[in-house]
CSV table of C-alpha atoms and ligand atoms in Angstrom, one decimal:
chain,number,residue,atom,x,y,z
A,148,MET,CA,11.6,-199.8,-77.3
A,149,VAL,CA,10.1,-196.4,-76.0
A,150,GLY,CA,10.7,-193.3,-77.8
A,151,PHE,CA,13.8,-191.3,-77.3
A,152,LYS,CA,12.3,-188.2,-75.4
A,153,SER,CA,10.4,-190.5,-73.1
A,154,LEU,CA,14.0,-192.1,-72.2
A,155,ALA,CA,15.8,-188.8,-71.5
A,156,ALA,CA,12.8,-188.1,-69.4
A,157,ALA,CA,13.2,-191.3,-67.4
A,158,ILE,CA,16.8,-190.8,-67.2
A,159,ALA,CA,16.6,-187.6,-65.6
A,160,ILE,CA,14.1,-188.7,-63.1
A,161,ILE,CA,15.7,-191.6,-62.1
A,162,PRO,CA,18.0,-190.1,-59.6
A,163,LEU,CA,15.2,-189.3,-57.6
A,164,VAL,CA,14.3,-193.1,-56.9
A,165,PHE,CA,18.0,-194.1,-56.2
A,166,SER,CA,19.2,-191.8,-54.0
A,167,HIS,CA,16.4,-192.1,-51.4
A,168,PRO,CA,15.8,-196.0,-51.2
A,169,GLY,CA,12.3,-196.2,-49.3
A,170,GLU,CA,11.3,-192.9,-50.0
A,171,ASN,CA,7.6,-192.6,-50.4
A,172,VAL,CA,6.7,-193.0,-53.8
A,173,GLU,CA,3.6,-190.7,-53.8
A,174,ALA,CA,6.2,-187.9,-52.4
A,175,MET,CA,8.3,-188.6,-55.5
A,176,LYS,CA,5.5,-188.7,-57.9
A,177,ALA,CA,4.4,-185.1,-56.5
A,178,GLU,CA,7.9,-183.5,-56.8
A,179,MET,CA,8.0,-184.9,-60.5
A,180,ILE,CA,4.9,-183.1,-61.3
A,181,LYS,CA,6.0,-179.8,-59.5
A,182,ARG,CA,9.3,-180.2,-61.8
A,183,ASN,CA,7.8,-181.0,-64.9
A,184,GLU,CA,5.4,-178.0,-64.3
A,185,GLN,CA,9.0,-175.7,-63.4
A,186,HIS,CA,10.8,-177.4,-66.6
A,187,ALA,CA,7.7,-176.2,-69.0
A,188,ALA,CA,7.6,-172.7,-67.6
A,189,ALA,CA,11.5,-172.4,-68.1
A,190,THR,CA,11.6,-174.1,-71.5
A,191,ARG,CA,8.5,-171.5,-72.8
A,192,SER,CA,11.0,-168.8,-71.2
A,193,LEU,CA,13.9,-170.2,-73.1
A,194,SER,CA,12.3,-170.9,-76.3
A,195,GLN,CA,11.9,-167.4,-76.8
A,196,CYS,CA,15.5,-167.1,-76.7
A,197,GLN,CA,16.8,-169.4,-79.3
A,198,ASP,CA,16.1,-167.0,-81.9
A,199,SER,CA,17.7,-163.5,-80.7
A,200,PRO,CA,20.9,-162.1,-81.9
A,201,GLN,CA,22.6,-162.8,-78.7
A,202,ALA,CA,22.2,-166.3,-79.2
A,203,SER,CA,23.2,-166.5,-82.4
A,204,ALA,CA,26.2,-164.8,-81.7
A,205,LEU,CA,27.2,-166.9,-78.8
A,206,LYS,CA,26.1,-169.8,-81.0
A,207,ALA,CA,28.9,-168.7,-83.9
A,208,ARG,CA,31.7,-168.2,-81.3
A,209,SER,CA,31.0,-171.3,-79.5
A,210,ALA,CA,31.5,-173.2,-83.0
A,211,ALA,CA,34.8,-171.2,-83.7
A,212,ARG,CA,35.9,-172.6,-80.1
A,213,ARG,CA,34.8,-175.9,-80.2
A,214,ALA,CA,36.0,-176.5,-83.5
A,215,ALA,CA,39.0,-175.1,-82.7
A,216,LYS,CA,39.5,-177.4,-79.7
A,217,VAL,CA,39.1,-180.4,-81.5
A,218,THR,CA,42.1,-179.7,-83.7
A,219,GLU,CA,43.7,-178.9,-81.2
A,220,LEU,CA,42.9,-182.3,-79.7
A,221,ARG,CA,43.4,-184.1,-82.5
A,222,GLN,CA,47.1,-182.5,-83.1
A,223,LYS,CA,48.0,-183.5,-79.4
A,224,ARG,CA,47.4,-187.0,-80.0
A,225,GLY,CA,48.9,-187.2,-83.2
A,226,ILE,CA,45.4,-187.7,-85.3
A,227,THR,CA,45.8,-187.0,-88.6
A,228,THR,CA,42.6,-189.0,-90.4
A,229,ARG,CA,39.1,-187.9,-89.6
A,230,SER,CA,37.9,-191.2,-92.0
A,231,LEU,CA,36.3,-193.8,-90.7
A,232,SER,CA,37.4,-197.4,-92.2
A,233,HIS,CA,34.5,-199.3,-93.2
A,234,GLN,CA,35.9,-202.9,-93.1
A,235,LYS,CA,35.5,-205.9,-90.7
A,236,ARG,CA,33.2,-203.9,-88.3
A,237,ASP,CA,30.1,-205.4,-86.8
A,238,LEU,CA,26.6,-203.1,-86.7
A,239,THR,CA,27.1,-202.1,-82.7
A,240,ALA,CA,30.7,-201.6,-83.3
A,241,LEU,CA,29.8,-199.1,-86.2
A,242,GLU,CA,27.5,-197.4,-84.4
A,243,SER,CA,29.4,-196.6,-81.5
A,244,TRP,CA,32.0,-195.4,-83.9
A,245,THR,CA,29.7,-193.1,-85.7
A,246,LEU,CA,30.7,-189.6,-84.9
A,247,GLN,CA,27.7,-188.2,-83.9
A,248,SER,CA,26.3,-185.2,-81.6
A,249,HIS,CA,23.8,-186.9,-79.7
A,250,ASN,CA,21.0,-186.7,-82.2
A,251,MET,CA,18.3,-185.2,-80.5
A,252,SER,CA,17.2,-182.9,-83.3
A,253,SER,CA,17.8,-186.1,-85.8
A,254,GLU,CA,21.0,-185.1,-87.0
A,255,ALA,CA,23.4,-187.4,-87.9
A,256,TYR,CA,27.0,-186.6,-88.1
A,257,THR,CA,29.8,-188.6,-89.8
A,258,LEU,CA,33.6,-188.1,-89.0
A,259,ASP,CA,33.8,-186.0,-92.5
A,260,THR,CA,31.0,-183.8,-91.4
A,261,PRO,CA,32.6,-180.3,-91.6
A,262,GLU,CA,33.0,-179.0,-87.4
A,263,ALA,CA,31.0,-175.9,-88.5
A,264,THR,CA,28.2,-177.9,-89.3
A,265,ILE,CA,28.3,-180.2,-86.2
A,266,PHE,CA,29.0,-177.1,-84.0
A,267,GLY,CA,26.6,-174.8,-86.0
A,268,SER,CA,23.6,-176.9,-84.8
A,269,ASN,CA,20.6,-175.5,-83.2
A,270,ASN,CA,20.3,-177.5,-80.8
A,271,THR,CA,22.3,-176.2,-78.4
A,272,CYS,CA,20.3,-175.5,-75.0
A,273,ALA,CA,19.6,-177.7,-72.8
A,274,LEU,CA,17.9,-177.2,-69.7
A,275,VAL,CA,19.3,-179.7,-66.9
A,276,PRO,CA,16.2,-179.8,-64.4
A,277,GLU,CA,17.4,-179.4,-60.9
A,278,THR,CA,18.3,-183.2,-59.1
A,279,THR,CA,19.4,-184.3,-55.9
A,280,ILE,CA,22.7,-183.5,-54.6
A,281,GLY,CA,23.5,-187.3,-54.1
A,282,PRO,CA,25.7,-188.8,-51.6
A,283,TYR,CA,28.8,-188.1,-52.8
A,284,TYR,CA,29.6,-184.3,-53.0
A,285,VAL,CA,33.0,-183.4,-51.4
A,286,THR,CA,33.3,-179.7,-50.7
A,287,GLY,CA,37.0,-178.0,-50.8
A,288,GLU,CA,37.9,-179.3,-53.9
A,289,SER,CA,40.6,-177.6,-56.1
A,290,ILE,CA,39.8,-175.2,-58.7
A,291,ARG,CA,41.8,-176.6,-61.7
A,292,SER,CA,40.8,-177.9,-65.4
A,293,ASN,CA,42.1,-181.1,-65.1
A,294,ILE,CA,40.5,-183.5,-62.9
A,295,THR,CA,42.2,-186.7,-63.9
A,296,GLU,CA,44.5,-187.3,-61.5
A,297,GLY,CA,46.1,-190.4,-63.8
A,298,GLN,CA,43.0,-192.4,-63.4
A,299,ALA,CA,42.2,-194.7,-66.7
A,300,GLY,CA,39.7,-194.5,-69.0
A,301,VAL,CA,38.1,-192.5,-72.2
A,302,PRO,CA,39.4,-188.8,-72.2
A,303,MET,CA,36.7,-186.4,-72.5
A,304,HIS,CA,37.1,-182.7,-72.9
A,305,ILE,CA,33.9,-181.3,-71.6
A,306,GLU,CA,32.9,-177.9,-71.8
A,307,LEU,CA,29.7,-176.3,-69.5
A,308,GLN,CA,28.3,-173.3,-71.0
A,309,PHE,CA,26.0,-171.3,-69.0
A,310,VAL,CA,23.7,-168.9,-70.3
A,311,ASP,CA,21.2,-166.7,-68.6
A,312,MET,CA,17.6,-168.4,-69.1
A,313,ASN,CA,16.3,-164.9,-69.5
A,314,THR,CA,18.7,-162.9,-71.4
A,315,CYS,CA,20.3,-165.7,-73.5
A,316,GLU,CA,23.5,-164.0,-72.2
A,317,PRO,CA,26.4,-166.1,-71.3
A,318,ILE,CA,27.0,-165.9,-67.9
A,319,PRO,CA,30.8,-165.4,-66.8
A,320,GLU,CA,32.6,-166.0,-63.7
A,321,ILE,CA,30.1,-168.5,-62.0
A,322,PHE,CA,31.6,-171.7,-60.6
A,323,ALA,CA,30.9,-175.3,-61.8
A,324,ASP,CA,31.6,-177.7,-59.3
A,325,VAL,CA,31.9,-181.2,-60.7
A,326,TRP,CA,32.0,-184.7,-59.5
A,327,HIS,CA,31.9,-188.4,-61.1
A,328,CYS,CA,33.3,-192.1,-60.3
A,329,ASN,CA,36.5,-193.6,-62.0
A,330,ALA,CA,35.9,-195.9,-64.6
A,331,THR,CA,35.3,-199.1,-62.8
A,332,GLY,CA,32.6,-197.0,-60.4
A,333,VAL,CA,34.4,-195.7,-57.5
A,334,TYR,CA,34.0,-191.8,-56.0
A,335,SER,CA,36.9,-190.4,-54.4
A,336,GLY,CA,36.8,-188.3,-51.5
A,337,ILE,CA,34.6,-190.6,-49.4
A,338,ASP,CA,35.0,-193.3,-46.9
A,339,THR,CA,36.6,-196.5,-48.0
A,340,SER,CA,34.5,-198.4,-45.8
A,341,GLU,CA,31.6,-197.4,-48.6
A,342,GLY,CA,34.0,-199.0,-50.8
A,343,GLU,CA,35.0,-195.6,-52.2
A,344,GLY,CA,38.6,-194.2,-52.9
A,345,GLY,CA,38.8,-192.7,-49.4
A,346,LEU,CA,38.7,-189.4,-48.0
A,347,ASN,CA,41.8,-188.3,-48.7
A,348,SER,CA,41.2,-189.0,-52.5
A,349,THR,CA,40.4,-186.2,-55.2
A,350,PHE,CA,40.2,-187.8,-58.4
A,351,LEU,CA,37.7,-186.9,-61.0
A,352,ARG,CA,36.6,-183.3,-58.6
A,353,GLY,CA,37.2,-180.1,-59.4
A,354,VAL,CA,36.1,-176.7,-59.9
A,355,GLN,CA,36.1,-174.1,-62.8
A,356,SER,CA,35.2,-170.3,-62.8
A,357,SER,CA,33.3,-169.9,-66.7
A,358,ASP,CA,35.0,-167.6,-68.6
A,359,GLU,CA,33.3,-164.2,-70.6
A,360,GLU,CA,31.8,-166.8,-72.8
A,361,GLY,CA,30.2,-168.4,-70.1
A,362,VAL,CA,32.1,-171.4,-70.5
A,363,ALA,CA,33.7,-173.7,-67.6
A,364,ALA,CA,35.8,-176.6,-69.1
A,365,PHE,CA,37.1,-179.7,-68.0
A,366,ASP,CA,39.6,-182.4,-68.7
A,367,SER,CA,38.1,-185.6,-67.6
A,368,LEU,CA,37.6,-189.2,-68.3
A,369,PHE,CA,34.1,-190.7,-69.0
A,370,PRO,CA,32.8,-191.9,-66.1
A,371,GLY,CA,31.9,-195.2,-65.4
A,372,HIS,CA,28.9,-196.8,-63.5
A,373,TYR,CA,28.2,-198.1,-60.3
A,374,ASP,CA,25.0,-199.6,-57.9
A,375,SER,CA,21.6,-198.4,-59.5
A,376,ARG,CA,22.6,-195.4,-61.2
A,377,ILE,CA,23.0,-195.1,-65.0
A,378,THR,CA,26.2,-193.4,-66.1
A,379,HIS,CA,26.2,-189.4,-65.2
A,380,PHE,CA,28.3,-186.8,-63.5
A,381,HIS,CA,27.5,-184.5,-61.2
A,382,LEU,CA,27.5,-180.9,-61.1
A,383,VAL,CA,26.7,-177.7,-58.9
A,384,VAL,CA,26.9,-174.2,-59.7
A,385,GLN,CA,27.7,-171.6,-57.6
A,386,THR,CA,28.1,-167.8,-57.6
A,387,ASN,CA,29.2,-165.1,-55.2
A,388,VAL,CA,32.1,-167.3,-53.6
A,389,THR,CA,34.8,-166.6,-51.6
A,390,LEU,CA,38.0,-167.7,-53.1
A,391,GLN,CA,40.7,-169.0,-50.8
A,392,GLU,CA,44.6,-168.4,-51.7
A,393,ASN,CA,45.3,-172.5,-52.2
A,394,SER,CA,42.8,-172.4,-55.6
A,395,THR,CA,39.5,-173.9,-53.2
A,396,TYR,CA,36.6,-171.7,-52.7
A,397,THR,CA,33.8,-171.6,-49.3
A,398,GLY,CA,30.4,-170.5,-49.6
A,399,GLY,CA,28.4,-169.0,-52.3
A,400,LYS,CA,25.0,-169.0,-53.5
A,401,THR,CA,23.9,-172.2,-55.6
A,402,LEU,CA,22.1,-171.4,-58.7
A,403,HIS,CA,22.0,-175.0,-59.9
A,404,VAL,CA,22.0,-178.6,-58.7
A,405,GLY,CA,22.0,-181.2,-61.5
A,406,GLN,CA,23.5,-183.9,-63.0
A,407,VAL,CA,24.2,-184.7,-66.7
A,408,TYR,CA,23.8,-188.0,-68.7
A,409,PHE,CA,25.2,-189.5,-71.9
A,410,GLU,CA,23.4,-190.9,-74.8
A,411,ASP,CA,22.9,-194.6,-74.6
A,412,ALA,CA,24.9,-195.4,-78.0
A,413,LEU,CA,28.0,-193.9,-76.1
A,414,VAL,CA,27.5,-195.3,-72.9
A,415,GLU,CA,27.1,-198.8,-74.3
A,416,ALA,CA,30.3,-198.3,-76.7
A,417,VAL,CA,32.7,-196.8,-73.7
A,418,GLU,CA,31.4,-199.4,-71.4
A,419,ALA,CA,32.8,-202.3,-73.9
A,420,THR,CA,36.0,-200.8,-73.7
A,421,THR,CA,38.9,-201.4,-71.2
A,422,PRO,CA,39.1,-200.7,-68.1
A,423,TYR,CA,35.6,-200.0,-68.4
A,424,ASN,CA,34.4,-203.8,-68.9
A,425,THR,CA,36.4,-204.5,-66.0
A,426,ASN,CA,33.8,-203.3,-63.8
A,427,THR,CA,32.3,-205.8,-61.6
A,428,ILE,CA,29.0,-203.4,-60.5
A,429,GLU,CA,26.0,-204.7,-62.3
A,430,PHE,CA,24.9,-202.0,-65.0
A,431,THR,CA,21.8,-200.4,-64.5
A,432,THR,CA,19.9,-199.9,-67.7
A,433,TRP,CA,16.4,-197.1,-67.4
A,434,GLU,CA,14.8,-199.7,-68.7
A,435,VAL,CA,14.8,-201.3,-64.8
A,436,ASP,CA,12.3,-198.3,-64.1
A,437,GLY,CA,10.1,-199.1,-66.4
A,438,TRP,CA,7.1,-197.6,-64.5
A,439,MET,CA,8.8,-194.4,-64.2
A,440,LEU,CA,8.3,-193.7,-67.8
A,441,GLU,CA,4.7,-193.2,-67.7
A,442,GLU,CA,5.4,-190.0,-65.1
A,443,ALA,CA,7.8,-188.9,-68.1
A,444,THR,CA,5.5,-186.2,-69.8
A,445,ASN,CA,8.1,-183.9,-71.7
A,446,ASP,CA,11.1,-183.0,-73.1
A,447,TYR,CA,14.0,-182.9,-70.4
A,448,ASP,CA,17.5,-182.9,-72.3
A,449,PRO,CA,20.0,-184.0,-70.1
A,450,PHE,CA,22.4,-185.8,-72.7
A,451,VAL,CA,25.6,-183.9,-73.9
A,452,GLU,CA,26.3,-183.5,-77.2
A,453,TYR,CA,30.0,-185.0,-78.2
A,454,VAL,CA,32.2,-185.8,-80.9
A,455,GLN,CA,34.8,-188.6,-80.9
A,456,LEU,CA,38.0,-187.4,-82.1
A,457,SER,CA,38.7,-190.2,-84.2
A,458,ASP,CA,37.3,-193.3,-84.5
A,459,ASN,CA,39.4,-195.1,-81.8
A,460,LEU,CA,37.4,-194.3,-78.7
A,461,ASP,CA,40.4,-194.6,-76.5
A,462,ASP,CA,41.5,-191.0,-78.3
A,463,GLY,CA,39.0,-189.7,-76.2
A,464,LEU,CA,35.8,-186.7,-76.7
A,465,LEU,CA,34.8,-183.3,-76.8
A,466,ALA,CA,31.3,-183.2,-74.9
A,467,TRP,CA,29.5,-179.7,-74.5
A,468,ILE,CA,26.2,-179.1,-73.1
A,469,THR,CA,24.8,-175.9,-72.7
A,470,VAL,CA,22.9,-175.0,-69.0
A,471,ALA,CA,20.4,-172.6,-69.0
A,472,ILE,CA,20.4,-171.1,-65.4
A,473,ASP,CA,18.1,-168.8,-63.8
A,474,LEU,CA,20.0,-166.2,-61.8
A,475,SER,CA,17.7,-165.3,-59.4
A,476,SER,CA,17.3,-169.3,-57.8
A,477,ASP,CA,19.0,-170.3,-54.9
A,478,HIS,CA,19.1,-173.8,-54.0
A,479,SER,CA,22.0,-173.4,-51.5
A,480,THR,CA,19.9,-175.4,-49.1
A,481,ASN,CA,20.1,-178.4,-51.2
A,482,LEU,CA,23.8,-178.1,-51.3
A,483,THR,CA,24.3,-181.4,-48.9
A,484,ALA,CA,28.3,-182.5,-48.5
A,485,ALA,CA,29.5,-186.1,-47.5
A,486,ALA,CA,32.6,-184.7,-46.5
A,487,HIS,CA,35.1,-181.8,-46.5
A,488,TYR,CA,38.3,-182.0,-48.1
A,489,TYR,CA,41.1,-179.7,-46.3
A,490,SER,CA,44.9,-179.4,-46.4
A,491,THR,CA,44.7,-182.0,-43.4
A,492,GLY,CA,42.9,-184.1,-45.3
A,493,GLY,CA,39.2,-185.6,-45.8
A,494,VAL,CA,36.5,-185.3,-43.2
A,495,ALA,CA,33.5,-186.8,-43.3
A,496,VAL,CA,30.1,-184.9,-42.5
A,497,SER,CA,28.6,-186.7,-39.3
A,498,GLY,CA,25.2,-187.8,-40.0
A,499,SER,CA,26.6,-186.8,-43.8
A,500,SER,CA,23.9,-185.8,-46.5
A,501,LYS,CA,22.4,-183.5,-44.1
A,502,GLY,CA,24.2,-180.9,-45.3
A,503,LEU,CA,26.0,-178.7,-43.0
A,504,PRO,CA,29.2,-177.6,-43.6
A,505,PRO,CA,31.6,-179.6,-41.3
A,506,SER,CA,33.5,-177.6,-38.7
A,507,ASN,CA,36.9,-176.7,-39.9
A,508,PRO,CA,39.6,-177.9,-38.2
A,509,ASN,CA,42.3,-175.5,-39.5
A,510,ALA,CA,40.5,-173.0,-37.6
A,511,SER,CA,41.0,-172.8,-33.9
B,872,NAG,C1,19.1,-190.3,-85.0
B,872,NAG,O1,19.6,-190.1,-86.4
B,872,NAG,C2,19.4,-191.0,-87.4
B,872,NAG,C3,20.0,-190.9,-88.7
B,872,NAG,O2,19.7,-189.5,-89.2
B,872,NAG,C4,17.7,-191.2,-87.2
B,872,NAG,O3,17.7,-192.1,-88.4
B,872,NAG,C5,17.3,-191.6,-86.2
B,872,NAG,O4,15.9,-191.6,-86.1
B,872,NAG,C6,17.5,-190.4,-85.1
B,872,NAG,N1,17.1,-190.7,-84.0
B,872,NAG,C7,16.7,-189.9,-83.3
B,872,NAG,C8,15.8,-190.6,-81.5
B,872,NAG,O5,16.0,-188.9,-83.7
B,873,NAG,C1,19.1,-172.4,-86.6
B,873,NAG,O1,17.8,-171.3,-87.1
B,873,NAG,C2,18.0,-170.3,-87.7
B,873,NAG,C3,16.6,-169.3,-87.3
B,873,NAG,O2,15.6,-170.3,-86.7
B,873,NAG,C4,17.8,-170.9,-88.9
B,873,NAG,O3,17.8,-169.8,-89.9
B,873,NAG,C5,19.1,-171.7,-89.3
B,873,NAG,O4,19.1,-172.4,-91.0
B,873,NAG,C6,19.3,-173.0,-88.6
B,873,NAG,N1,20.8,-173.5,-88.4
B,873,NAG,C7,20.9,-174.5,-88.7
B,873,NAG,C8,22.0,-175.3,-89.1
B,873,NAG,O5,19.9,-175.6,-88.9
B,874,NAG,C1,15.8,-178.9,-52.3
B,874,NAG,O1,15.6,-178.6,-50.9
B,874,NAG,C2,13.8,-178.3,-50.9
B,874,NAG,C3,14.0,-177.9,-49.7
B,874,NAG,O2,14.4,-178.6,-48.5
B,874,NAG,C4,13.3,-179.5,-51.1
B,874,NAG,O3,11.9,-179.2,-51.0
B,874,NAG,C5,13.7,-180.3,-52.2
B,874,NAG,O4,13.0,-181.6,-52.5
B,874,NAG,C6,14.8,-180.2,-52.6
B,874,NAG,N1,14.9,-180.6,-54.2
B,874,NAG,C7,15.7,-181.5,-54.5
B,874,NAG,C8,16.1,-181.6,-56.0
B,874,NAG,O5,16.7,-182.5,-53.6
B,875,NAG,C1,45.3,-184.7,-67.8
B,875,NAG,O1,46.2,-185.1,-67.0
B,875,NAG,C2,46.3,-186.7,-67.3
B,875,NAG,C3,47.4,-186.7,-65.7
B,875,NAG,O2,46.4,-187.0,-64.7
B,875,NAG,C4,47.2,-186.3,-68.4
B,875,NAG,O3,47.7,-187.7,-68.6
B,875,NAG,C5,46.5,-185.7,-69.3
B,875,NAG,O4,47.4,-185.6,-70.8
B,875,NAG,C6,45.6,-184.6,-69.3
B,875,NAG,N1,44.6,-184.0,-69.9
B,875,NAG,C7,45.2,-182.8,-70.9
B,875,NAG,C8,44.2,-182.5,-71.8
B,875,NAG,O5,46.1,-182.4,-70.9
B,876,NAG,C1,39.1,-196.5,-59.5
B,876,NAG,O1,39.3,-196.2,-58.1
B,876,NAG,C2,39.7,-197.3,-57.2
B,876,NAG,C3,39.9,-196.8,-55.8
B,876,NAG,O2,40.9,-195.8,-55.7
B,876,NAG,C4,40.7,-197.9,-57.6
B,876,NAG,O3,41.3,-198.9,-57.1
B,876,NAG,C5,40.4,-198.3,-59.5
B,876,NAG,O4,41.7,-199.2,-59.8
B,876,NAG,C6,40.2,-197.5,-59.8
B,876,NAG,N1,39.7,-197.5,-60.9
B,876,NAG,C7,40.6,-198.0,-62.3
B,876,NAG,C8,40.0,-198.2,-63.8
B,876,NAG,O5,41.4,-196.7,-62.4
B,877,NAG,C1,27.8,-162.4,-51.5
B,877,NAG,O1,28.5,-163.0,-50.2
B,877,NAG,C2,28.1,-162.1,-49.0
B,877,NAG,C3,29.4,-163.0,-48.1
B,877,NAG,O2,30.6,-163.8,-48.1
B,877,NAG,C4,27.2,-161.6,-48.5
B,877,NAG,O3,27.5,-160.9,-47.5
B,877,NAG,C5,26.3,-161.0,-49.7
B,877,NAG,O4,25.2,-161.1,-49.1
B,877,NAG,C6,26.4,-162.2,-51.0
B,877,NAG,N1,25.6,-161.5,-51.8
B,877,NAG,C7,24.7,-161.8,-52.4
B,877,NAG,C8,24.3,-161.4,-53.8
B,877,NAG,O5,24.5,-163.3,-52.6
B,878,NAG,C1,42.8,-174.2,-48.6
B,878,NAG,O1,42.6,-173.4,-47.4
B,878,NAG,C2,41.7,-173.2,-46.7
B,878,NAG,C3,41.6,-171.6,-46.0
B,878,NAG,O2,42.8,-171.7,-45.4
B,878,NAG,C4,41.7,-174.2,-45.4
B,878,NAG,O3,41.2,-174.3,-44.6
B,878,NAG,C5,41.7,-175.5,-46.3
B,878,NAG,O4,42.1,-176.4,-45.8
B,878,NAG,C6,42.8,-175.8,-47.8
B,878,NAG,N1,42.3,-176.4,-48.3
B,878,NAG,C7,43.7,-177.2,-49.0
B,878,NAG,C8,43.4,-178.4,-49.5
B,878,NAG,O5,44.7,-176.9,-48.8
B,879,NAG,C1,44.4,-188.1,-44.5
B,879,NAG,O1,45.9,-187.7,-44.6
B,879,NAG,C2,46.1,-187.1,-43.6
B,879,NAG,C3,47.4,-186.5,-43.8
B,879,NAG,O2,48.2,-186.7,-44.8
B,879,NAG,C4,46.1,-188.2,-42.7
B,879,NAG,O3,46.4,-187.6,-41.0
B,879,NAG,C5,45.2,-189.0,-42.6
B,879,NAG,O4,44.9,-189.7,-41.4
B,879,NAG,C6,44.6,-189.2,-43.6
B,879,NAG,N1,43.2,-190.0,-43.6
B,879,NAG,C7,42.8,-191.2,-44.2
B,879,NAG,C8,41.5,-191.4,-43.8
B,879,NAG,O5,43.7,-191.8,-44.5
């Protein structure tokens, strides 16, 4: 077994390996070193934030909001008991039922831990490193909070909280554009010839603007896995976008391109449930990439924290992560789309993942 921090670091780095098969290893190593340096600098900047009055006040408000949300979601699902029943469960199952916030800070929670304690944790600020956008970004998706579209899987309400890395203040009115594969590893919006859901499908994709507390929330489901990748979802953060009347946006300056991950115990537990366990694509663990661990020198924490709504995973999860943003950054050149979704259907970007927005078939 390797240390948890190394695992986190390795996972954060994996996308660089698999998203560009055949890419020069030395170039990748050089980029990793650069990213480690940038990350260390940003971590120093962030750590000055942690004890600020702004951060404390934000934390208190976030704790109250998340506790209320959990109560609301539990009520909606008619969940009345929060107690773990301790009978007839093997160790693996019990671990999977343990209500634990991803325990980076060595805090383990049980189903009986008061919400105030869970959400009052100091472990709330993650610096999600810039990563590759990958081959499945589709522009033109709808601004909507519920991106489920009837897909089957473990329900997941996810809160992305954006804070200004330099002031620790929440960032309102930035746009989080998210996408992930379904329980059996299929992306919408991408041509079926590649085994994906088709250009006209839009499931598990959507956009939300952050509110005055800097929070963008989505109702989705826990992602499945696909070839050569550990379970994750994608996130692009934009500012200065142009809103369209049909609840889409164009343009914008890209503040962040990232991927968010889930701790191993949670991934394992979900993968054991139906329909995740019907996925025939081989599961990829970070261990296959053992050599990367040697490059992993520091403290990336791309894992979301979460609580289960009950001891039954099918009842769903509330997950959250705080993403620190450098408002002066501009990653627009990294925003490469595979397709654009129009009122007339999806259109693949020719020579895809080279990133130029496709010409608009609506414009004449
Ligand atoms: C997670 O929490 C448990 C219980 O406190 C602890 O034994 C374990 O060491 C923690 N794991 C890590 C990696 O901190
Ligand atoms: C969080 O950090 C503050 C200041 O460092 C400390 O006073 C407080 O007890 C911590 N809270 C928890 C829940 O650990
Ligand atoms: C972002 O784009 C720049 C410039 O094209 C490139 O050097 C860099 O590697 C890209 N970063 C990522 C994480 O893909
Ligand atoms: C989201 O939409 C799905 C239908 O696609 C629905 O079953 C589900 O209840 C909705 N989730 C919430 C939290 O409203
Ligand atoms: C994932 O999407 C594909 C393509 O639309 C579909 O065939 C499959 O049933 C979906 N998986 C689940 C678990 O719904
Ligand atoms: C915002 O976008 C507009 C074009 O839509 C551009 O003219 C302006 O310079 C942008 N502002 C910033 C601060 O990027
Ligand atoms: C939304 O409106 C824009 C601008 O009119 C248009 O180009 C696009 O096709 C529309 N998208 C959808 C999904 O209706
Ligand atoms: C997508 O839908 C549009 C409009 O309904 C249709 O013209 C187009 O053929 C569809 N594309 C695919 C790939 O099915």
